[in-house]
Amino acid sequence: MDRYLISELLPPFLFGVGAFASLVLAIDSLFELMRKLVETGLPITIAFKVIALKLPNFVVLSFPMSTLLATLMTYSRLSSESELIALRGCGVSVYRMVMTAVMLSFLITGITFIFNEQIVPAANYEATATLERALKSDKPTFKRENIVYPEYRDIQQPDGTKEKILTRLFYADKFNGKQMTGLTIIDRSQSGLSQIVVSESGEWNASQNVWDFYNGTIYLVAPDRSYRNILRFQHQQLRLPRTPLNVAQNSRDYEEMNIAQAMEQLELERLSGNAQKIRKLKVRIQQKIALPFACVVCGLVGATVGTVPQRTGRGASFGISLLVIFTYYVLLRVTRELGDAGMLPSYLAAWLPNIIGLTIGLFLLVRVARR
C-alpha cells in the first residue's frame, strides 16, 4: 500500500514543483529581468544566469505547495474511484492511509531544509553579485558604502533603572574590500574622556589586532565638553573592535544567509544594540527552521481533505492548493510583520502559521476518521 501510494504521489508532486516554481519565478523575477534587458542593455546570457541562480529559491518555495497539490490530487482521485473505501474495507484506517503522505512530507521537509541551508543562500548571493557586476561593470566588484556601526552599553541609574547610552559610533564613507575611506569614530568608552577620530582612510591590521589609520586628526574631549588636545597624524594605530569590518564584509540580505551566517550576524547586531535589527534577524532565523515543516502541514491537510468522498478534478485540486497556499503565506507575512514589530515573540511569529495549519489538519483528520 505504501509503495502504491508513493508511486501515485510522486508524479503530481514533481509536476507541482515545475508548475509552481515557474509561476513564482515569472511573477517575482522574470518581468523585472526583462525590463532590465530593455532599459539597461543587460546581456541576455547574464539574464539567463541570474534566472538559473534564482531558481533554487523558487524550487524551495514550491515544495510546500507541491506537497499539498500532490496529496490533495492523489487522495481525491483514489477517493472518487473508491480505492480508499476498498482499503478501509480491508481494515486500513484513515490514520494509516494518511500516515504514508505524512512520512513522505517529512522526507520532503529534510530536502527543503538542505536546499534552504546549502544551496539557496549561496545562489541568491551569487545572483545579486552577478547582476550588480553586469549593471555596474565600471565599479569594483566588492564595495560597501555608508557603513554605520553603533555600540551601546547599559548604565545603572540611581533609581535602579537601566539606561542605554552610545559608547562608540563608527562611520565610513566607503569600503572596497580591504580599506575604508572617510572615517569618523566617536569613542566614549573611557570614563571621563571622549575622543573623535577623523581619518582619510583606515584598515584592519590582523597581525597586531589594531586599526591602522592614515592622514587624520584625533580630538580629545574633556568631561566639560571642552577640547583637551588635538593630535594630527599621518599614521596612527588604535585598539578599536574589529566588528565594524565584520559588518561591512558580512553585509548580506536575509535571503543570502544560512542559519549559521545569520547567527553570526545576530551576534554582531547584539553588540551594536539595535533592537529592531535584532528582532528581525531572530524572526528570519526561526522562519528558516519553520518553513521546511510547512511541507508536513500541507501533506497532512491535503491528504485529509482528499480522503473525503468527492468528485474533484485536477483543475479543482490545483485551485484549492493555490487558495490554501495563498492563505498560508498571507498568514506567514502577517505574523512576520508582528514579530518584526515586537508584538509577537520571534519563535511564535515564525511557527504560528504551522501551528494553525497543523491544528486544522489534525481536527479534520479526527473528523474524517470518525465517519
mmCIF file of C-alpha atoms in Angstrom:
data_model
loop_
_atom_site.group_PDB
_atom_site.id
_atom_site.type_symbol
_atom_site.label_atom_id
_atom_site.label_comp_id
_atom_site.label_asym_id
_atom_site.label_seq_id
_atom_site.Cartn_x
_atom_site.Cartn_y
_atom_site.Cartn_z
ATOM 1 C CA MET A 1 0.000 0.000 0.000
ATOM 2 C CA ASP A 2 2.795 2.420 0.901
ATOM 3 C CA ARG A 3 4.636 1.736 -2.363
ATOM 4 C CA TYR A 4 1.441 2.213 -4.335
ATOM 5 C CA LEU A 5 0.537 5.488 -2.613
ATOM 6 C CA ILE A 6 4.071 6.875 -3.002
ATOM 7 C CA SER A 7 4.116 5.964 -6.698
ATOM 8 C CA GLU A 8 0.840 7.854 -7.078
ATOM 9 C CA LEU A 9 2.072 10.875 -5.062
ATOM 10 C CA LEU A 10 5.407 11.472 -6.802
ATOM 11 C CA PRO A 11 4.215 12.425 -10.342
ATOM 12 C CA PRO A 12 1.844 15.225 -9.199
ATOM 13 C CA PHE A 13 4.492 16.407 -6.722
ATOM 14 C CA LEU A 14 7.100 16.756 -9.475
ATOM 15 C CA PHE A 15 4.522 18.426 -11.704
ATOM 16 C CA GLY A 16 3.730 20.871 -8.897
ATOM 17 C CA VAL A 17 7.411 21.709 -8.360
ATOM 18 C CA GLY A 18 7.790 22.609 -12.013
ATOM 19 C CA ALA A 19 4.499 24.484 -12.258
ATOM 20 C CA PHE A 20 4.708 26.455 -9.012
ATOM 21 C CA ALA A 21 8.423 27.250 -9.363
ATOM 22 C CA SER A 22 7.848 28.566 -12.882
ATOM 23 C CA LEU A 23 4.836 30.592 -11.736
ATOM 24 C CA VAL A 24 6.625 32.216 -8.799
ATOM 25 C CA LEU A 25 9.744 32.821 -10.909
ATOM 26 C CA ALA A 26 7.691 34.574 -13.586
ATOM 27 C CA ILE A 27 5.888 36.766 -11.058
ATOM 28 C CA ASP A 28 8.918 37.611 -8.918
ATOM 29 C CA SER A 29 11.907 37.957 -11.239
ATOM 30 C CA LEU A 30 11.262 37.280 -14.901
ATOM 31 C CA PHE A 31 9.447 40.530 -15.707
ATOM 32 C CA GLU A 32 11.998 42.577 -13.750
ATOM 33 C CA LEU A 33 14.866 40.989 -15.673
ATOM 34 C CA MET A 34 13.067 41.596 -18.963
ATOM 35 C CA ARG A 35 12.727 45.259 -18.038
ATOM 36 C CA LYS A 36 16.449 45.486 -17.328
ATOM 37 C CA LEU A 37 17.186 43.752 -20.603
ATOM 38 C CA VAL A 38 15.338 46.519 -22.433
ATOM 39 C CA GLU A 39 16.246 49.568 -20.316
ATOM 40 C CA THR A 40 19.880 48.902 -19.382
ATOM 41 C CA GLY A 41 21.036 46.600 -22.153
ATOM 42 C CA LEU A 42 21.667 43.710 -19.773
ATOM 43 C CA PRO A 43 23.240 40.841 -21.757
ATOM 44 C CA ILE A 44 20.791 38.023 -22.276
ATOM 45 C CA THR A 45 23.402 35.484 -21.116
ATOM 46 C CA ILE A 46 23.609 37.311 -17.758
ATOM 47 C CA ALA A 47 19.819 37.344 -17.512
ATOM 48 C CA PHE A 48 19.648 33.575 -18.021
ATOM 49 C CA LYS A 49 22.435 33.064 -15.471
ATOM 50 C CA VAL A 50 20.573 35.151 -12.881
ATOM 51 C CA ILE A 51 17.377 33.203 -13.554
ATOM 52 C CA ALA A 52 19.229 29.909 -13.111
ATOM 53 C CA LEU A 53 20.754 31.134 -9.834
ATOM 54 C CA LYS A 54 17.384 32.292 -8.511
ATOM 55 C CA LEU A 55 15.662 29.044 -9.448
ATOM 56 C CA PRO A 56 16.670 27.094 -6.263
ATOM 57 C CA ASN A 57 14.908 29.701 -4.119
ATOM 58 C CA PHE A 58 11.678 29.277 -6.053
ATOM 59 C CA VAL A 59 12.010 25.492 -6.052
ATOM 60 C CA VAL A 60 12.187 25.593 -2.246
ATOM 61 C CA LEU A 61 9.096 27.809 -2.085
ATOM 62 C CA SER A 62 7.280 25.376 -4.368
ATOM 63 C CA PHE A 63 7.935 22.310 -2.168
ATOM 64 C CA PRO A 64 5.090 23.005 0.343
ATOM 65 C CA MET A 65 2.724 23.944 -2.495
ATOM 66 C CA SER A 66 3.628 20.817 -4.455
ATOM 67 C CA THR A 67 3.199 18.620 -1.376
ATOM 68 C CA LEU A 68 -0.303 19.993 -0.870
ATOM 69 C CA LEU A 69 -1.164 19.573 -4.556
ATOM 70 C CA ALA A 70 0.175 16.013 -4.713
ATOM 71 C CA THR A 71 -1.614 14.772 -1.591
ATOM 72 C CA LEU A 72 -4.879 16.527 -2.412
ATOM 73 C CA MET A 73 -4.902 15.391 -6.021
ATOM 74 C CA THR A 74 -3.857 11.793 -5.289
ATOM 75 C CA TYR A 75 -6.143 11.116 -2.335
ATOM 76 C CA SER A 76 -9.071 12.856 -4.068
ATOM 77 C CA ARG A 77 -8.677 10.628 -7.128
ATOM 78 C CA LEU A 78 -8.349 7.479 -5.005
ATOM 79 C CA SER A 79 -11.420 8.519 -3.025
ATOM 80 C CA SER A 80 -13.511 9.279 -6.107
ATOM 81 C CA GLU A 81 -12.588 5.888 -7.590
ATOM 82 C CA SER A 82 -13.494 4.146 -4.288
ATOM 83 C CA GLU A 83 -9.977 2.815 -3.765
ATOM 84 C CA LEU A 84 -9.791 4.351 -0.295
ATOM 85 C CA ILE A 85 -13.149 2.809 0.542
ATOM 86 C CA ALA A 86 -11.743 -0.572 -0.513
ATOM 87 C CA LEU A 87 -8.732 -0.047 1.749
ATOM 88 C CA ARG A 88 -10.994 0.821 4.673
ATOM 89 C CA GLY A 89 -12.996 -2.300 3.931
ATOM 90 C CA CYS A 90 -9.760 -4.293 4.280
ATOM 91 C CA GLY A 91 -9.286 -2.846 7.770
ATOM 92 C CA VAL A 92 -6.909 0.013 6.914
ATOM 93 C CA SER A 93 -7.762 3.076 8.975
ATOM 94 C CA VAL A 94 -7.753 6.652 7.702
ATOM 95 C CA TYR A 95 -4.873 7.382 10.068
ATOM 96 C CA ARG A 96 -2.778 4.665 8.420
ATOM 97 C CA MET A 97 -3.598 5.859 4.908
ATOM 98 C CA VAL A 98 -2.699 9.449 5.740
ATOM 99 C CA MET A 99 0.490 8.329 7.504
ATOM 100 C CA THR A 100 2.096 7.497 4.144
ATOM 101 C CA ALA A 101 1.628 11.062 2.932
ATOM 102 C CA VAL A 102 2.908 12.478 6.223
ATOM 103 C CA MET A 103 6.065 10.325 6.120
ATOM 104 C CA LEU A 104 6.728 11.424 2.542
ATOM 105 C CA SER A 105 6.183 15.011 3.676
ATOM 106 C CA PHE A 106 8.852 14.593 6.369
ATOM 107 C CA LEU A 107 11.269 13.414 3.675
ATOM 108 C CA ILE A 108 10.451 16.482 1.570
ATOM 109 C CA THR A 109 10.938 18.625 4.691
ATOM 110 C CA GLY A 110 14.503 17.304 5.024
ATOM 111 C CA ILE A 111 15.204 18.018 1.345
ATOM 112 C CA THR A 112 13.755 21.513 1.743
ATOM 113 C CA PHE A 113 15.954 22.190 4.756
ATOM 114 C CA ILE A 114 19.101 21.074 2.890
ATOM 115 C CA PHE A 115 18.199 23.239 -0.113
ATOM 116 C CA ASN A 116 17.418 26.201 2.124
ATOM 117 C CA GLU A 117 20.715 25.911 4.002
ATOM 118 C CA GLN A 118 23.280 24.738 1.478
ATOM 119 C CA ILE A 119 22.097 25.917 -1.927
ATOM 120 C CA VAL A 120 19.635 28.810 -1.767
ATOM 121 C CA PRO A 121 21.684 31.395 0.237
ATOM 122 C CA ALA A 122 24.795 30.926 -1.910
ATOM 123 C CA ALA A 123 22.766 31.011 -5.133
ATOM 124 C CA ASN A 124 20.883 34.157 -4.079
ATOM 125 C CA TYR A 125 24.130 35.902 -3.132
ATOM 126 C CA GLU A 126 25.778 34.959 -6.427
ATOM 127 C CA ALA A 127 22.706 36.108 -8.380
ATOM 128 C CA THR A 128 22.822 39.525 -6.676
ATOM 129 C CA ALA A 129 26.581 39.837 -7.243
ATOM 130 C CA THR A 130 26.271 38.788 -10.899
ATOM 131 C CA LEU A 131 23.553 41.340 -11.551
ATOM 132 C CA GLU A 132 25.489 44.108 -9.797
ATOM 133 C CA ARG A 133 28.654 43.319 -11.759
ATOM 134 C CA ALA A 134 26.744 43.394 -15.028
ATOM 135 C CA LEU A 135 24.938 46.668 -14.303
ATOM 136 C CA LYS A 136 27.964 48.380 -12.701
ATOM 137 C CA SER A 137 30.860 46.857 -14.577
ATOM 138 C CA ASP A 138 32.898 50.044 -14.267
ATOM 139 C CA LYS A 139 32.907 49.835 -10.470
ATOM 140 C CA PRO A 140 34.707 47.466 -8.074
ATOM 141 C CA THR A 141 33.096 44.060 -7.689
ATOM 142 C CA PHE A 142 33.099 44.390 -3.906
ATOM 143 C CA LYS A 143 32.033 47.695 -2.463
ATOM 144 C CA ARG A 144 30.069 48.927 0.506
ATOM 145 C CA GLU A 145 29.027 52.488 1.201
ATOM 146 C CA ASN A 146 27.889 54.396 4.289
ATOM 147 C CA ILE A 147 28.930 51.818 6.876
ATOM 148 C CA VAL A 148 27.494 52.731 10.265
ATOM 149 C CA TYR A 149 28.172 50.697 13.395
ATOM 150 C CA PRO A 150 26.847 51.969 16.754
ATOM 151 C CA GLU A 151 27.789 50.302 20.028
ATOM 152 C CA TYR A 152 25.795 50.719 23.242
ATOM 153 C CA ARG A 153 26.015 49.768 26.903
ATOM 154 C CA ASP A 154 23.546 49.818 29.781
ATOM 155 C CA ILE A 155 24.130 52.272 32.641
ATOM 156 C CA GLN A 156 22.550 51.640 36.032
ATOM 157 C CA GLN A 157 20.630 54.699 37.224
ATOM 158 C CA PRO A 158 20.246 55.709 40.904
ATOM 159 C CA ASP A 159 16.575 54.687 40.837
ATOM 160 C CA GLY A 160 17.509 51.159 39.737
ATOM 161 C CA THR A 161 16.506 51.508 36.080
ATOM 162 C CA LYS A 162 18.892 50.928 33.196
ATOM 163 C CA GLU A 163 19.576 53.481 30.512
ATOM 164 C CA LYS A 164 21.189 52.591 27.195
ATOM 165 C CA ILE A 165 23.843 55.066 26.067
ATOM 166 C CA LEU A 166 26.016 55.234 22.980
ATOM 167 C CA THR A 167 29.607 54.280 23.769
ATOM 168 C CA ARG A 168 31.072 54.177 20.272
ATOM 169 C CA LEU A 169 29.951 55.223 16.790
ATOM 170 C CA PHE A 170 31.918 54.043 13.766
ATOM 171 C CA TYR A 171 31.231 55.530 10.321
ATOM 172 C CA ALA A 172 32.959 55.056 6.959
ATOM 173 C CA ASP A 173 32.042 56.537 3.583
ATOM 174 C CA LYS A 174 33.219 53.555 1.522
ATOM 175 C CA PHE A 175 34.772 50.110 1.823
ATOM 176 C CA ASN A 176 36.418 48.440 -1.187
ATOM 177 C CA GLY A 177 37.011 45.053 0.403
ATOM 178 C CA LYS A 178 40.322 45.972 2.004
ATOM 179 C CA GLN A 179 40.385 49.625 3.036
ATOM 180 C CA MET A 180 37.805 52.045 4.401
ATOM 181 C CA THR A 181 37.786 55.726 3.492
ATOM 182 C CA GLY A 182 36.187 58.815 5.023
ATOM 183 C CA LEU A 183 36.266 57.520 8.591
ATOM 184 C CA THR A 184 34.755 59.177 11.652
ATOM 185 C CA ILE A 185 34.821 57.425 15.036
ATOM 186 C CA ILE A 186 33.252 58.831 18.187
ATOM 187 C CA ASP A 187 34.627 56.909 21.163
ATOM 188 C CA ARG A 188 33.026 57.415 24.602
ATOM 189 C CA SER A 189 34.077 54.074 26.077
ATOM 190 C CA GLN A 190 36.576 55.584 28.547
ATOM 191 C CA SER A 191 35.100 57.196 31.635
ATOM 192 C CA GLY A 192 35.721 60.936 31.811
ATOM 193 C CA LEU A 193 37.272 61.209 28.366
ATOM 194 C CA SER A 194 35.911 61.086 24.846
ATOM 195 C CA GLN A 195 37.764 61.130 21.568
ATOM 196 C CA ILE A 196 36.766 61.855 17.999
ATOM 197 C CA VAL A 197 38.904 60.312 15.276
ATOM 198 C CA VAL A 198 38.636 61.700 11.740
ATOM 199 C CA SER A 199 40.751 59.847 9.191
ATOM 200 C CA GLU A 200 41.181 59.807 5.435
ATOM 201 C CA SER A 201 41.490 56.014 5.357
ATOM 202 C CA GLY A 202 41.914 53.035 7.630
ATOM 203 C CA GLU A 203 42.361 49.275 7.530
ATOM 204 C CA TRP A 204 42.465 46.395 9.971
ATOM 205 C CA ASN A 205 45.909 45.140 10.956
ATOM 206 C CA ALA A 206 45.286 41.434 11.573
ATOM 207 C CA SER A 207 48.808 40.677 12.795
ATOM 208 C CA GLN A 208 48.564 43.174 15.678
ATOM 209 C CA ASN A 209 44.757 43.256 16.114
ATOM 210 C CA VAL A 210 44.617 47.031 15.779
ATOM 211 C CA TRP A 211 43.332 49.592 13.294
ATOM 212 C CA ASP A 212 45.817 51.479 11.129
ATOM 213 C CA PHE A 213 44.512 54.985 10.392
ATOM 214 C CA TYR A 214 46.122 57.330 7.894
ATOM 215 C CA ASN A 215 46.101 61.137 7.464
ATOM 216 C CA GLY A 216 43.749 62.209 10.198
ATOM 217 C CA THR A 217 43.115 64.065 13.420
ATOM 218 C CA ILE A 218 42.247 62.935 16.944
ATOM 219 C CA TYR A 219 40.214 65.306 19.103
ATOM 220 C CA LEU A 220 40.276 64.593 22.841
ATOM 221 C CA VAL A 221 37.213 65.973 24.641
ATOM 222 C CA ALA A 222 37.113 66.632 28.394
ATOM 223 C CA PRO A 223 34.053 65.867 30.572
ATOM 224 C CA ASP A 224 33.061 69.574 30.446
ATOM 225 C CA ARG A 225 32.809 69.240 26.607
ATOM 226 C CA SER A 226 35.944 71.356 26.017
ATOM 227 C CA TYR A 227 38.781 70.255 23.745
ATOM 228 C CA ARG A 228 41.624 68.850 25.822
ATOM 229 C CA ASN A 229 44.006 68.127 22.977
ATOM 230 C CA ILE A 230 44.194 67.910 19.196
ATOM 231 C CA LEU A 231 46.569 65.435 17.564
ATOM 232 C CA ARG A 232 47.250 65.332 13.859
ATOM 233 C CA PHE A 233 48.805 62.197 12.394
ATOM 234 C CA GLN A 234 49.878 60.559 9.166
ATOM 235 C CA HIS A 235 49.728 57.049 10.635
ATOM 236 C CA GLN A 236 48.134 56.092 13.926
ATOM 237 C CA GLN A 237 47.257 52.714 15.440
ATOM 238 C CA LEU A 238 44.214 52.460 17.683
ATOM 239 C CA ARG A 239 42.789 49.471 19.554
ATOM 240 C CA LEU A 240 39.178 49.530 18.482
ATOM 241 C CA PRO A 241 36.921 46.491 17.916
ATOM 242 C CA ARG A 242 37.094 44.669 14.594
ATOM 243 C CA THR A 243 33.315 44.448 14.490
ATOM 244 C CA PRO A 244 32.714 47.317 12.001
ATOM 245 C CA LEU A 245 34.886 45.463 9.483
ATOM 246 C CA ASN A 246 32.866 42.292 10.051
ATOM 247 C CA VAL A 247 29.672 44.267 9.484
ATOM 248 C CA ALA A 248 30.995 45.606 6.166
ATOM 249 C CA GLN A 249 32.324 42.231 4.972
ATOM 250 C CA ASN A 250 29.271 40.226 6.002
ATOM 251 C CA SER A 251 26.699 42.653 4.693
ATOM 252 C CA ARG A 252 24.185 40.283 3.147
ATOM 253 C CA ASP A 253 20.477 40.238 2.733
ATOM 254 C CA TYR A 254 18.460 37.880 4.939
ATOM 255 C CA GLU A 255 17.786 35.607 1.957
ATOM 256 C CA GLU A 256 21.524 35.343 1.246
ATOM 257 C CA MET A 257 22.471 33.857 4.624
ATOM 258 C CA ASN A 258 22.101 30.359 6.005
ATOM 259 C CA ILE A 259 21.333 29.776 9.675
ATOM 260 C CA ALA A 260 24.994 29.738 10.765
ATOM 261 C CA GLN A 261 25.710 33.025 8.963
ATOM 262 C CA ALA A 262 22.527 34.548 10.360
ATOM 263 C CA MET A 263 23.543 33.549 13.893
ATOM 264 C CA GLU A 264 26.933 35.223 13.392
ATOM 265 C CA GLN A 265 25.179 38.334 12.122
ATOM 266 C CA LEU A 266 22.876 38.228 15.142
ATOM 267 C CA GLU A 267 25.888 38.328 17.479
ATOM 268 C CA LEU A 268 27.190 41.390 15.642
ATOM 269 C CA GLU A 269 23.818 43.108 15.892
ATOM 270 C CA ARG A 270 23.672 42.332 19.618
ATOM 271 C CA LEU A 271 26.954 44.163 20.070
ATOM 272 C CA SER A 272 25.503 47.209 18.324
ATOM 273 C CA GLY A 273 22.349 47.078 20.455
ATOM 274 C CA ASN A 274 19.976 47.779 17.538
ATOM 275 C CA ALA A 275 16.775 46.217 18.898
ATOM 276 C CA GLN A 276 14.838 46.403 15.625
ATOM 277 C CA LYS A 277 17.502 44.593 13.590
ATOM 278 C CA ILE A 278 17.900 42.010 16.335
ATOM 279 C CA ARG A 279 14.151 41.262 16.297
ATOM 280 C CA LYS A 280 14.091 40.972 12.502
ATOM 281 C CA LEU A 281 17.056 38.646 12.429
ATOM 282 C CA LYS A 282 15.597 36.436 15.174
ATOM 283 C CA VAL A 283 12.349 36.100 13.210
ATOM 284 C CA ARG A 284 14.212 35.264 9.975
ATOM 285 C CA ILE A 285 16.291 32.593 11.725
ATOM 286 C CA GLN A 286 13.178 30.961 13.149
ATOM 287 C CA GLN A 287 11.482 31.145 9.744
ATOM 288 C CA LYS A 288 14.401 29.335 8.117
ATOM 289 C CA ILE A 289 13.736 26.473 10.531
ATOM 290 C CA ALA A 290 9.933 26.631 10.378
ATOM 291 C CA LEU A 291 9.421 26.930 6.602
ATOM 292 C CA PRO A 292 10.507 23.358 5.696
ATOM 293 C CA PHE A 293 7.960 21.960 8.171
ATOM 294 C CA ALA A 294 5.223 23.635 6.136
ATOM 295 C CA CYS A 295 5.576 20.566 3.889
ATOM 296 C CA VAL A 296 4.367 18.338 6.742
ATOM 297 C CA VAL A 297 1.419 20.636 7.427
ATOM 298 C CA CYS A 298 0.492 20.733 3.731
ATOM 299 C CA GLY A 299 0.860 16.978 3.412
ATOM 300 C CA LEU A 300 -1.434 16.356 6.383
ATOM 301 C CA VAL A 301 -4.082 18.855 5.263
ATOM 302 C CA GLY A 302 -4.014 17.723 1.628
ATOM 303 C CA ALA A 303 -4.245 14.024 2.430
ATOM 304 C CA THR A 304 -7.015 14.541 4.999
ATOM 305 C CA VAL A 305 -9.162 16.712 2.721
ATOM 306 C CA GLY A 306 -8.541 14.315 -0.154
ATOM 307 C CA THR A 307 -9.899 11.317 1.763
ATOM 308 C CA VAL A 308 -13.363 12.903 1.936
ATOM 309 C CA PRO A 309 -15.560 11.280 -0.765
ATOM 310 C CA GLN A 310 -15.846 13.823 -3.589
ATOM 311 C CA ARG A 311 -15.538 14.342 -7.313
ATOM 312 C CA THR A 312 -12.601 16.722 -7.541
ATOM 313 C CA GLY A 313 -10.698 17.033 -10.818
ATOM 314 C CA ARG A 314 -7.108 18.141 -11.277
ATOM 315 C CA GLY A 315 -8.113 21.712 -12.037
ATOM 316 C CA ALA A 316 -10.123 21.961 -8.826
ATOM 317 C CA SER A 317 -7.283 20.439 -6.805
ATOM 318 C CA PHE A 318 -4.850 22.961 -8.295
ATOM 319 C CA GLY A 319 -7.231 25.810 -7.428
ATOM 320 C CA ILE A 320 -7.743 24.602 -3.857
ATOM 321 C CA SER A 321 -3.973 24.268 -3.447
ATOM 322 C CA LEU A 322 -3.451 27.849 -4.620
ATOM 323 C CA LEU A 323 -6.102 29.098 -2.190
ATOM 324 C CA VAL A 324 -4.653 27.232 0.801
ATOM 325 C CA ILE A 325 -1.070 28.263 -0.018
ATOM 326 C CA PHE A 326 -2.125 31.886 -0.550
ATOM 327 C CA THR A 327 -3.816 31.876 2.869
ATOM 328 C CA TYR A 328 -0.738 30.288 4.460
ATOM 329 C CA TYR A 329 1.705 32.810 3.011
ATOM 330 C CA VAL A 330 -0.544 35.761 3.901
ATOM 331 C CA LEU A 331 -0.638 34.489 7.486
ATOM 332 C CA LEU A 332 3.144 33.973 7.362
ATOM 333 C CA ARG A 333 3.639 37.561 6.223
ATOM 334 C CA VAL A 334 1.300 38.968 8.875
ATOM 335 C CA THR A 335 2.952 37.068 11.726
ATOM 336 C CA ARG A 336 6.398 38.062 10.429
ATOM 337 C CA GLU A 337 5.450 41.734 10.494
ATOM 338 C CA LEU A 338 4.079 41.319 14.015
ATOM 339 C CA GLY A 339 7.343 39.656 15.028
ATOM 340 C CA ASP A 340 9.414 42.442 13.444
ATOM 341 C CA ALA A 341 7.361 44.990 15.374
ATOM 342 C CA GLY A 342 7.923 43.142 18.644
ATOM 343 C CA MET A 343 4.234 42.296 19.081
ATOM 344 C CA LEU A 344 4.953 38.552 18.893
ATOM 345 C CA PRO A 345 7.981 36.588 20.111
ATOM 346 C CA SER A 346 10.263 35.561 17.244
ATOM 347 C CA TYR A 347 9.586 31.830 17.590
ATOM 348 C CA LEU A 348 5.812 32.356 17.673
ATOM 349 C CA ALA A 349 5.916 34.737 14.695
ATOM 350 C CA ALA A 350 7.682 32.071 12.630
ATOM 351 C CA TRP A 351 5.858 28.958 13.861
ATOM 352 C CA LEU A 352 2.295 30.253 14.293
ATOM 353 C CA PRO A 353 1.211 29.501 10.673
ATOM 354 C CA ASN A 354 2.495 25.929 11.050
ATOM 355 C CA ILE A 355 0.762 25.559 14.426
ATOM 356 C CA ILE A 356 -2.545 26.796 12.999
ATOM 357 C CA GLY A 357 -2.226 24.568 9.915
ATOM 358 C CA LEU A 358 -1.315 21.526 11.994
ATOM 359 C CA THR A 359 -4.257 22.128 14.341
ATOM 360 C CA ILE A 360 -6.676 22.383 11.414
ATOM 361 C CA GLY A 361 -5.184 19.277 9.800
ATOM 362 C CA LEU A 362 -5.466 17.165 12.961
ATOM 363 C CA PHE A 363 -9.015 18.385 13.592
ATOM 364 C CA LEU A 364 -10.082 17.422 10.059
ATOM 365 C CA LEU A 365 -8.290 14.068 10.334
ATOM 366 C CA VAL A 366 -10.152 13.140 13.517
ATOM 367 C CA ARG A 367 -13.486 14.138 11.968
ATOM 368 C CA VAL A 368 -12.873 12.148 8.785
ATOM 369 C CA ALA A 369 -11.707 9.081 10.737
ATOM 370 C CA ARG A 370 -14.929 9.052 12.764
ATOM 371 C CA ARG A 371 -17.161 8.874 9.695
#
